Short mmCIF file of C-alpha atoms and ligand atoms in Angstrom, two decimals:
data_model
loop_
_atom_site.label_atom_id
_atom_site.label_comp_id
_atom_site.label_asym_id
_atom_site.label_seq_id
_atom_site.Cartn_x
_atom_site.Cartn_y
_atom_site.Cartn_z
CA MET A 1 50.92 -12.43 -38.02
CA ARG A 2 53.68 -14.90 -37.20
CA ILE A 3 52.81 -17.20 -34.34
CA ALA A 4 54.88 -19.71 -32.37
CA MET A 5 52.85 -22.26 -30.40
CA ILE A 6 54.87 -23.86 -27.60
CA GLY A 7 53.34 -27.25 -26.74
CA THR A 8 51.53 -29.21 -29.46
CA GLY A 9 48.96 -31.14 -27.42
CA TYR A 10 45.15 -30.85 -27.55
CA VAL A 11 45.20 -27.10 -27.09
CA GLY A 12 48.42 -26.26 -28.96
CA LEU A 13 47.67 -28.34 -32.04
CA VAL A 14 44.04 -27.25 -32.36
CA SER A 15 44.86 -23.57 -31.73
CA GLY A 16 47.88 -23.69 -34.05
CA ALA A 17 45.91 -25.31 -36.89
CA CYS A 18 42.99 -22.88 -36.44
CA PHE A 19 45.28 -19.82 -36.35
CA ALA A 20 46.93 -21.08 -39.56
CA ASP A 21 43.47 -21.51 -41.06
CA PHE A 22 42.75 -17.85 -40.22
CA GLY A 23 45.71 -17.02 -42.50
CA HIS A 24 48.48 -16.60 -39.91
CA GLN A 25 51.92 -18.16 -40.26
CA VAL A 26 52.16 -20.73 -37.45
CA THR A 27 54.92 -23.00 -36.15
CA CYS A 28 53.93 -25.56 -33.53
CA VAL A 29 56.78 -26.60 -31.25
CA ASP A 30 56.93 -29.65 -29.01
CA LYS A 31 59.68 -31.31 -26.98
CA ASP A 32 58.25 -34.70 -27.88
CA ALA A 33 60.27 -35.62 -30.98
CA GLY A 34 58.00 -38.61 -31.69
CA LYS A 35 54.96 -36.34 -31.83
CA ILE A 36 56.66 -33.88 -34.19
CA ALA A 37 57.96 -36.70 -36.45
CA ALA A 38 54.41 -38.12 -36.62
CA LEU A 39 53.01 -34.70 -37.55
CA HIS A 40 55.65 -34.38 -40.30
CA ARG A 41 54.39 -37.70 -41.67
CA GLY A 42 50.85 -36.30 -41.63
CA GLU A 43 49.78 -38.41 -38.63
CA ILE A 44 47.67 -36.64 -36.00
CA PRO A 45 48.63 -37.79 -32.48
CA ILE A 46 45.15 -37.20 -30.98
CA PHE A 47 41.62 -37.97 -32.08
CA GLU A 48 39.72 -34.76 -32.64
CA PRO A 49 37.02 -34.60 -35.33
CA GLY A 50 38.09 -32.54 -38.37
CA LEU A 51 41.63 -31.90 -37.08
CA ASP A 52 43.45 -34.12 -39.60
CA ALA A 53 41.95 -32.34 -42.62
CA LEU A 54 42.61 -28.91 -41.06
CA VAL A 55 46.26 -29.78 -40.36
CA VAL A 56 46.87 -31.32 -43.78
CA SER A 57 45.35 -28.40 -45.70
CA ASN A 58 47.27 -25.76 -43.74
CA VAL A 59 50.57 -27.66 -44.00
CA LYS A 60 49.98 -27.91 -47.74
CA ALA A 61 49.32 -24.16 -47.92
CA LYS A 62 52.65 -23.67 -46.07
CA ARG A 63 50.99 -21.76 -43.22
CA LEU A 64 51.58 -24.50 -40.61
CA ASP A 65 54.83 -26.18 -39.65
CA PHE A 66 56.18 -28.34 -36.80
CA THR A 67 59.52 -28.45 -35.03
CA THR A 68 61.20 -29.52 -31.80
CA ASP A 69 63.37 -26.37 -31.66
CA LEU A 70 61.70 -23.16 -30.57
CA ALA A 71 64.64 -20.81 -31.34
CA ALA A 72 63.81 -19.76 -34.90
CA PRO A 73 60.00 -19.64 -34.64
CA VAL A 74 60.14 -17.63 -31.39
CA ALA A 75 62.68 -15.18 -32.78
CA GLU A 76 60.45 -14.51 -35.81
CA ALA A 77 57.11 -14.46 -33.96
CA ASP A 78 54.81 -11.52 -33.23
CA ALA A 79 53.03 -13.69 -30.65
CA VAL A 80 54.35 -16.72 -28.77
CA PHE A 81 51.68 -18.87 -27.10
CA ILE A 82 52.53 -21.14 -24.19
CA ALA A 83 50.18 -24.17 -24.41
CA VAL A 84 52.13 -26.74 -22.39
CA GLY A 85 50.51 -29.02 -19.80
CA THR A 86 49.77 -27.92 -16.22
CA PRO A 87 48.98 -31.28 -14.57
CA SER A 88 48.15 -31.80 -10.90
CA ARG A 89 51.31 -31.89 -8.84
CA ARG A 90 51.81 -35.23 -7.11
CA GLY A 91 51.11 -35.04 -3.42
CA ASP A 92 49.20 -31.78 -3.03
CA GLY A 93 47.10 -31.42 -6.18
CA HIS A 94 48.39 -27.91 -6.97
CA ALA A 95 48.89 -27.02 -10.65
CA ASP A 96 52.39 -28.13 -11.65
CA LEU A 97 53.85 -25.07 -13.37
CA THR A 98 57.26 -26.58 -14.14
CA TYR A 99 56.51 -26.88 -17.87
CA VAL A 100 55.17 -23.32 -18.10
CA TYR A 101 58.19 -21.84 -16.35
CA SER A 102 60.73 -23.85 -18.30
CA ALA A 103 59.01 -22.85 -21.57
CA ALA A 104 59.16 -19.20 -20.39
CA ARG A 105 62.92 -19.46 -19.75
CA GLU A 106 63.53 -21.10 -23.13
CA ILE A 107 61.49 -18.41 -24.87
CA ALA A 108 63.30 -15.60 -23.01
CA ALA A 109 66.67 -16.74 -24.32
CA VAL A 110 65.72 -16.39 -28.00
CA LEU A 111 63.29 -13.43 -28.17
CA ARG A 112 64.00 -10.92 -30.92
CA GLY A 113 62.11 -7.69 -31.67
CA PHE A 114 58.76 -6.79 -30.10
CA THR A 115 56.97 -9.98 -29.03
CA VAL A 116 53.81 -10.76 -27.07
CA VAL A 117 54.21 -13.90 -24.94
CA VAL A 118 50.79 -15.32 -24.17
CA THR A 119 49.90 -17.98 -21.61
CA LYS A 120 47.16 -20.19 -23.02
CA SER A 121 47.68 -23.02 -20.52
CA THR A 122 45.29 -22.99 -17.54
CA VAL A 123 47.32 -21.43 -14.74
CA PRO A 124 46.61 -20.12 -11.23
CA VAL A 125 46.25 -16.37 -10.73
CA GLY A 126 49.65 -14.70 -10.57
CA THR A 127 51.42 -17.12 -12.90
CA GLY A 128 51.66 -14.39 -15.55
CA ASP A 129 53.51 -12.23 -13.01
CA GLU A 130 56.05 -15.02 -12.47
CA VAL A 131 56.39 -15.68 -16.23
CA GLU A 132 57.09 -11.96 -16.67
CA ARG A 133 59.66 -11.98 -13.84
CA LEU A 134 61.45 -15.02 -15.29
CA ILE A 135 61.57 -13.58 -18.79
CA ARG A 136 62.79 -10.14 -17.66
CA GLU A 137 65.40 -11.74 -15.38
CA ALA A 138 66.72 -13.98 -18.18
CA ASN A 139 66.59 -11.30 -20.87
CA PRO A 140 66.41 -7.78 -19.36
CA SER A 141 66.55 -6.00 -22.72
CA ALA A 142 63.74 -7.99 -24.36
CA ASP A 143 60.91 -5.88 -25.80
CA VAL A 144 58.14 -8.10 -24.56
CA VAL A 145 54.57 -8.01 -23.22
CA ILE A 146 53.25 -10.95 -21.19
CA ALA A 147 49.53 -11.63 -21.64
CA SER A 148 47.00 -14.25 -20.62
CA ASN A 149 44.59 -15.81 -23.13
CA PRO A 150 42.86 -18.77 -21.47
CA GLU A 151 41.41 -21.45 -23.72
CA PHE A 152 37.81 -22.67 -23.36
CA LEU A 153 37.65 -25.31 -26.11
CA ARG A 154 36.10 -28.70 -25.36
CA GLU A 155 37.76 -31.90 -26.56
CA GLY A 156 35.52 -33.50 -29.18
CA ALA A 157 34.21 -30.13 -30.39
CA ALA A 158 37.51 -28.29 -30.25
CA ILE A 159 37.65 -26.84 -33.75
CA ARG A 160 34.10 -25.53 -33.64
CA ASP A 161 34.70 -24.09 -30.17
CA PHE A 162 37.90 -22.40 -31.35
CA LYS A 163 36.33 -20.92 -34.47
CA PHE A 164 32.97 -20.01 -32.94
CA PRO A 165 33.82 -19.23 -29.31
CA ASP A 166 31.30 -17.75 -26.88
CA ARG A 167 34.02 -15.21 -26.06
CA ILE A 168 37.76 -14.66 -26.29
CA VAL A 169 39.43 -13.38 -23.14
CA VAL A 170 42.65 -11.40 -23.54
CA GLY A 171 44.36 -10.41 -20.31
CA THR A 172 46.82 -7.55 -20.67
CA SER A 173 46.60 -3.85 -19.93
CA ASP A 174 49.37 -3.07 -22.44
CA GLU A 175 48.09 -1.32 -25.60
CA ARG A 176 50.68 -2.90 -27.91
CA GLY A 177 49.83 -6.33 -26.49
CA ARG A 178 46.11 -5.71 -27.02
CA LYS A 179 46.75 -4.61 -30.61
CA VAL A 180 48.74 -7.76 -31.51
CA LEU A 181 46.18 -10.11 -29.92
CA GLY A 182 43.32 -8.12 -31.46
CA ASP A 183 44.97 -8.74 -34.86
CA VAL A 184 45.53 -12.44 -34.08
CA TYR A 185 41.81 -12.91 -33.34
CA ARG A 186 40.45 -10.38 -35.88
CA PRO A 187 39.22 -13.10 -38.29
CA LEU A 188 36.85 -14.25 -35.54
CA SER A 189 35.05 -10.92 -35.49
CA LEU A 190 33.32 -12.21 -38.67
CA ASN A 191 31.86 -14.93 -36.42
CA GLN A 192 30.63 -12.25 -33.98
CA ALA A 193 32.85 -13.59 -31.21
CA PRO A 194 33.13 -11.01 -28.42
CA LEU A 195 36.75 -10.15 -27.71
CA MET A 196 37.00 -9.23 -24.05
CA PHE A 197 40.05 -7.32 -22.84
CA THR A 198 40.84 -7.54 -19.13
CA ALA A 199 43.80 -7.22 -16.81
CA ARG A 200 46.05 -10.31 -16.80
CA ARG A 201 45.10 -11.60 -13.36
CA THR A 202 41.41 -11.17 -14.15
CA ALA A 203 41.80 -13.32 -17.28
CA GLU A 204 43.56 -16.01 -15.25
CA LEU A 205 40.74 -16.01 -12.69
CA ILE A 206 38.04 -16.10 -15.40
CA LYS A 207 39.32 -19.50 -16.56
CA TYR A 208 39.33 -21.05 -13.07
CA ALA A 209 35.97 -19.48 -12.21
CA ALA A 210 34.48 -20.91 -15.42
CA ASN A 211 35.79 -24.44 -14.77
CA ALA A 212 34.77 -24.33 -11.11
CA PHE A 213 31.27 -23.19 -12.06
CA LEU A 214 30.82 -25.87 -14.74
CA ALA A 215 32.09 -28.58 -12.39
CA THR A 216 29.67 -27.28 -9.75
CA LYS A 217 26.74 -27.57 -12.18
CA ILE A 218 27.59 -31.21 -12.91
CA THR A 219 28.06 -32.02 -9.24
CA PHE A 220 24.92 -30.13 -8.26
CA ILE A 221 22.68 -32.09 -10.63
CA ASN A 222 24.24 -35.34 -9.40
CA GLU A 223 23.30 -34.37 -5.83
CA ILE A 224 19.78 -33.64 -7.05
CA ALA A 225 19.80 -37.07 -8.77
CA ASP A 226 20.44 -38.73 -5.37
CA LEU A 227 17.57 -36.72 -3.91
CA ALA A 228 15.33 -37.60 -6.88
CA GLU A 229 15.92 -41.31 -6.24
CA LYS A 230 15.01 -40.88 -2.58
CA VAL A 231 11.84 -38.87 -3.15
CA GLY A 232 10.63 -40.67 -6.29
CA ALA A 233 11.27 -37.88 -8.81
CA ASP A 234 12.88 -37.92 -12.28
CA VAL A 235 16.15 -35.98 -12.36
CA GLN A 236 16.06 -35.51 -16.13
CA GLU A 237 12.76 -33.68 -15.86
CA VAL A 238 14.09 -31.68 -12.91
CA ALA A 239 17.12 -30.69 -15.03
CA ARG A 240 14.86 -29.64 -17.89
CA GLY A 241 12.58 -27.82 -15.49
CA ILE A 242 15.38 -25.71 -14.06
CA GLY A 243 17.48 -25.53 -17.24
CA LEU A 244 14.73 -23.77 -19.18
CA ASP A 245 15.18 -20.87 -16.79
CA ASN A 246 17.73 -18.86 -18.75
CA ARG A 247 19.36 -17.60 -15.58
CA ILE A 248 20.38 -21.25 -15.04
CA GLY A 249 20.68 -22.71 -18.57
CA SER A 250 20.37 -26.36 -19.58
CA LYS A 251 24.02 -27.18 -20.31
CA PHE A 252 26.10 -29.21 -17.83
CA LEU A 253 22.94 -30.33 -16.04
CA HIS A 254 23.01 -34.00 -17.09
CA ALA A 255 23.16 -36.37 -14.13
CA GLY A 256 25.74 -39.13 -14.55
CA PRO A 257 28.87 -40.64 -13.10
CA GLY A 258 30.54 -37.26 -12.44
CA PHE A 259 33.07 -35.28 -14.43
CA GLY A 260 36.41 -36.51 -15.75
CA GLY A 261 38.99 -35.59 -18.37
CA SER A 262 42.21 -33.64 -18.10
CA CYS A 263 40.79 -30.32 -16.87
CA PHE A 264 37.94 -30.30 -14.32
CA PRO A 265 39.46 -32.85 -11.91
CA LYS A 266 42.83 -31.12 -11.78
CA ASP A 267 41.42 -27.58 -11.75
CA THR A 268 39.04 -28.32 -8.88
CA ARG A 269 41.11 -30.77 -6.84
CA ALA A 270 40.96 -29.93 -3.13
CA GLY A 271 43.97 -32.00 -2.10
CA LYS A 272 42.82 -32.60 1.53
CA THR A 273 44.57 -35.37 3.45
CA VAL A 274 42.49 -37.89 5.41
CA ALA A 275 44.03 -40.33 7.89
CA VAL A 276 42.12 -43.63 8.07
CA LEU A 277 42.66 -45.73 11.20
CA GLY A 278 41.69 -49.36 10.74
CA LEU A 279 41.08 -51.09 7.40
CA THR A 280 40.00 -54.67 8.20
CA PHE A 281 36.28 -55.44 8.51
CA LYS A 282 36.64 -55.92 12.29
CA PRO A 283 39.52 -55.90 14.81
CA ASP A 284 41.84 -58.87 15.45
CA THR A 285 41.79 -60.18 11.89
CA ASP A 286 43.59 -59.32 8.66
CA ASP A 287 40.47 -60.11 6.62
CA MET A 288 39.66 -57.33 4.14
CA ARG A 289 36.71 -59.02 2.41
CA GLU A 290 33.79 -56.56 2.09
CA ALA A 291 35.51 -54.25 4.59
CA PRO A 292 33.65 -50.89 4.83
CA SER A 293 37.04 -49.18 4.54
CA ILE A 294 37.12 -50.09 0.83
CA PRO A 295 34.12 -48.02 -0.40
CA LEU A 296 34.96 -45.29 2.11
CA VAL A 297 38.56 -44.87 0.93
CA THR A 298 37.56 -45.19 -2.72
CA GLY A 299 34.94 -42.48 -2.23
CA LEU A 300 37.49 -40.19 -0.59
CA LEU A 301 39.95 -40.75 -3.47
CA ASP A 302 37.18 -40.03 -6.00
CA MET A 303 36.57 -36.71 -4.27
CA GLY A 304 40.22 -35.79 -4.72
CA ALA A 305 41.37 -36.46 -1.17
CA LYS A 306 44.75 -37.89 -0.37
CA VAL A 307 44.38 -40.91 1.92
CA ARG A 308 46.86 -42.22 4.46
CA ALA A 309 46.03 -45.35 6.43
CA HIS A 310 47.14 -47.51 9.33
CA ASP A 311 46.01 -50.96 10.41
CA PRO A 312 47.82 -53.11 12.99
CA VAL A 313 47.76 -56.30 10.88
CA GLY A 314 45.64 -55.73 7.77
CA MET A 315 47.87 -53.53 5.63
CA GLU A 316 49.31 -56.34 3.50
CA GLN A 317 45.85 -57.57 2.54
CA ALA A 318 44.59 -53.99 2.15
CA ARG A 319 47.28 -53.12 -0.42
CA LYS A 320 45.61 -55.52 -2.86
CA GLU A 321 42.26 -53.75 -2.54
CA LEU A 322 43.50 -50.19 -2.06
CA PRO A 323 46.78 -49.76 -3.94
CA ASP A 324 46.58 -45.95 -4.32
CA ILE A 325 46.94 -44.85 -0.72
CA GLU A 326 49.87 -44.28 1.58
CA TYR A 327 50.37 -46.89 4.32
CA CYS A 328 51.87 -45.80 7.65
CA ASP A 329 53.64 -47.89 10.28
CA ASP A 330 51.97 -46.25 13.27
CA PRO A 331 48.85 -44.18 13.93
CA TYR A 332 50.74 -41.02 14.89
CA THR A 333 52.63 -40.94 11.57
CA CYS A 334 49.32 -41.58 9.88
CA VAL A 335 47.59 -38.52 11.40
CA LYS A 336 50.60 -36.20 10.92
CA GLY A 337 49.49 -33.19 8.85
CA ALA A 338 46.05 -34.72 8.18
CA ASP A 339 42.95 -32.55 7.77
CA ALA A 340 40.73 -35.26 9.26
CA MET A 341 41.09 -38.61 11.04
CA VAL A 342 38.52 -41.34 10.49
CA VAL A 343 38.29 -44.37 12.79
CA VAL A 344 36.96 -47.22 10.65
CA THR A 345 37.94 -50.34 12.67
CA GLU A 346 37.87 -50.31 16.48
CA TRP A 347 41.30 -51.80 17.18
CA VAL A 348 42.13 -51.56 20.88
CA GLN A 349 45.26 -49.52 20.05
CA TYR A 350 43.06 -46.67 18.81
CA ARG A 351 41.05 -46.57 22.05
CA THR A 352 44.22 -45.76 23.98
CA LEU A 353 45.79 -43.19 21.67
CA ASP A 354 47.35 -40.11 23.24
CA LEU A 355 44.68 -37.78 21.88
CA GLU A 356 46.55 -34.60 22.82
CA ARG A 357 49.45 -35.81 20.71
CA VAL A 358 47.05 -36.71 17.90
CA LYS A 359 45.69 -33.17 17.98
CA ARG A 360 49.20 -31.68 17.88
CA GLU A 361 50.15 -33.84 14.88
CA MET A 362 47.06 -33.04 12.80
CA ALA A 363 46.75 -30.04 10.47
CA GLN A 364 43.12 -29.68 11.57
CA PRO A 365 41.64 -31.41 14.66
CA VAL A 366 38.72 -33.13 12.92
CA VAL A 367 37.82 -36.66 14.03
CA VAL A 368 35.13 -38.86 12.48
CA ASP A 369 34.64 -41.82 14.81
CA LEU A 370 32.62 -44.44 12.95
CA ARG A 371 32.89 -46.92 15.89
CA ASN A 372 32.02 -44.62 18.80
CA ILE A 373 35.28 -45.45 20.60
CA TYR A 374 35.74 -41.99 22.13
CA ARG A 375 33.50 -39.96 24.44
CA PRO A 376 31.96 -36.92 22.70
CA GLU A 377 32.34 -34.59 25.70
CA GLU A 378 36.03 -35.50 26.11
CA MET A 379 36.73 -34.97 22.42
CA VAL A 380 35.04 -31.57 22.45
CA ALA A 381 36.91 -30.62 25.66
CA LEU A 382 40.18 -31.55 23.93
CA GLY A 383 39.28 -29.14 21.12
CA PHE A 384 38.38 -31.63 18.40
CA THR A 385 35.60 -31.17 15.90
CA TYR A 386 34.10 -34.57 16.56
CA GLU A 387 31.52 -36.65 14.69
CA SER A 388 30.38 -40.08 15.80
CA ILE A 389 27.45 -42.32 14.97
CA GLY A 390 24.05 -41.49 16.44
CA ARG A 391 25.43 -39.41 19.32
CA ALA A 392 25.42 -35.65 19.77
CA ALA A 393 28.82 -34.01 20.17
CA GLU A 394 27.37 -31.78 22.91
CA PRO A 395 25.27 -33.18 25.83
CA LEU A 396 21.58 -33.34 24.90
CA VAL A 397 19.23 -30.93 26.68
N1 NAD B 1 42.57 -30.35 -23.19
C1 NAD B 1 41.63 -29.42 -23.08
O1 NAD B 1 40.47 -29.65 -23.42
C2 NAD B 1 41.96 -28.06 -22.52
C3 NAD B 1 41.03 -27.02 -22.65
C4 NAD B 1 41.35 -25.77 -22.16
C5 NAD B 1 42.56 -25.55 -21.53
N2 NAD B 1 43.44 -26.59 -21.39
C6 NAD B 1 44.73 -26.30 -20.74
O2 NAD B 1 45.70 -26.14 -21.76
C7 NAD B 1 46.97 -26.65 -21.31
C8 NAD B 1 47.48 -27.72 -22.27
O3 NAD B 1 46.57 -28.82 -22.22
P1 NAD B 1 46.63 -30.00 -23.29
O4 NAD B 1 45.44 -30.87 -23.01
O5 NAD B 1 46.84 -29.43 -24.65
O6 NAD B 1 47.98 -30.73 -22.79
P2 NAD B 1 48.83 -31.88 -23.53
O7 NAD B 1 49.47 -32.66 -22.47
O8 NAD B 1 47.96 -32.57 -24.55
O9 NAD B 1 49.95 -31.09 -24.35
C9 NAD B 1 51.01 -30.39 -23.77
C10 NAD B 1 52.22 -30.53 -24.70
O10 NAD B 1 53.24 -29.63 -24.28
C11 NAD B 1 54.50 -30.23 -24.58
N3 NAD B 1 55.54 -29.53 -23.82
C12 NAD B 1 55.75 -29.50 -22.47
N4 NAD B 1 56.80 -28.68 -22.19
C13 NAD B 1 57.24 -28.17 -23.37
C14 NAD B 1 58.26 -27.24 -23.73
N5 NAD B 1 59.06 -26.65 -22.81
N6 NAD B 1 58.44 -26.96 -25.04
C15 NAD B 1 57.64 -27.53 -25.97
N7 NAD B 1 56.66 -28.40 -25.70
C16 NAD B 1 56.45 -28.71 -24.41
C17 NAD B 1 54.28 -31.69 -24.19
O11 NAD B 1 55.22 -32.53 -24.80
C18 NAD B 1 52.85 -31.92 -24.70
O12 NAD B 1 52.85 -32.44 -26.04
C19 NAD B 1 46.74 -27.13 -19.89
O13 NAD B 1 47.06 -26.10 -19.00
C20 NAD B 1 45.24 -27.39 -19.85
O14 NAD B 1 44.71 -27.29 -18.55
C21 NAD B 1 43.17 -27.82 -21.89
#
């Protein structure tokens, strides 16, 4: 098989080198000329155990090559894999598909003969439909099948994961597409890797469902860790105690500082916007030292929220402590489009806000009043979901 790998990052380089090692003829393409020049010199741009030897041996055997120009390798390929980045889009946290779509357009222009174009990048459900639309629009006579083949490798164990996967998911209902991808992965049948054929959208959802589930496991055991501290239990023994149940499994049950890396945070990001009113530690000062707004805002950012803030005089000082949030000149701009408003400092201006206007400006009327400056019954009557400290939202009976 001849394979063109578009995007030579963690996924593209590992997959390309492993496919070459299976005996396929692979060209890895990247727009980053520095990366390709380094690879030509035999330098591996990322640290991944075993990757340097795998690349060197397959280059030497003339099964693996690198270029910045996709025209020739795509024209010759039986399968073209798209393995470009899909980072979080600034502002709303959605997957940024610009790189995928521009790769699709570039591929469309140079396709020759029957070709299977395969999305390996992690993409939201329906992206394959749009890739197909773009390619058919740009090149209506192309003999092409668009498939999804999500990648499950882990950085640090990428080569082993690629060569001994728990499963390979191929999303296309087209028989010719299934045949080509079956041939691409045939060498793995020796390793007993189940090859699972699904519809394209199902394959796309499998990848997100897998990442969401793994992230949930990590977050779940961290919640249990908090509980363990409170009740005097040992979370590691709890994890072992539940992990030995094979319906649950022991992996991804290690309590710690939470997940990171390039995949889980972006694939699970909620992107909610929270408006914070008041940043200084009390009203009528610009003093930000030990202000409760600092851990609160940092916690919200850690959870993937977008934070917008207003403070009548403290914003200059706050910028030093909280550089990654948006500062607004007035409270109404601050709450515009927000999913929740949190009152942190009880400035007098916030007591006299036009709450009907606040409600109109917000995307969702949720108010968390950490200073008890509003009356619960009034907030409920205005239609807010209202939380304050130590007071019931509804009158007590
Ligand atoms: N890193 C992982 O562990 C992992 C695991 C599974 C899935 N994924 C997914 O795989 C995809 C790629 O991730 P990555 O970590 O390899 O990204 P990466 O940023 O390391 O690599 C992407 C590469 O694509 C290149 N590129 C972008 N547009 C291009 C174009 N039009 N033509 C040629 N090259 C182009 C970039 O220069 C870059 O080198 C993402 O969707 C990611 O979510 C990553």
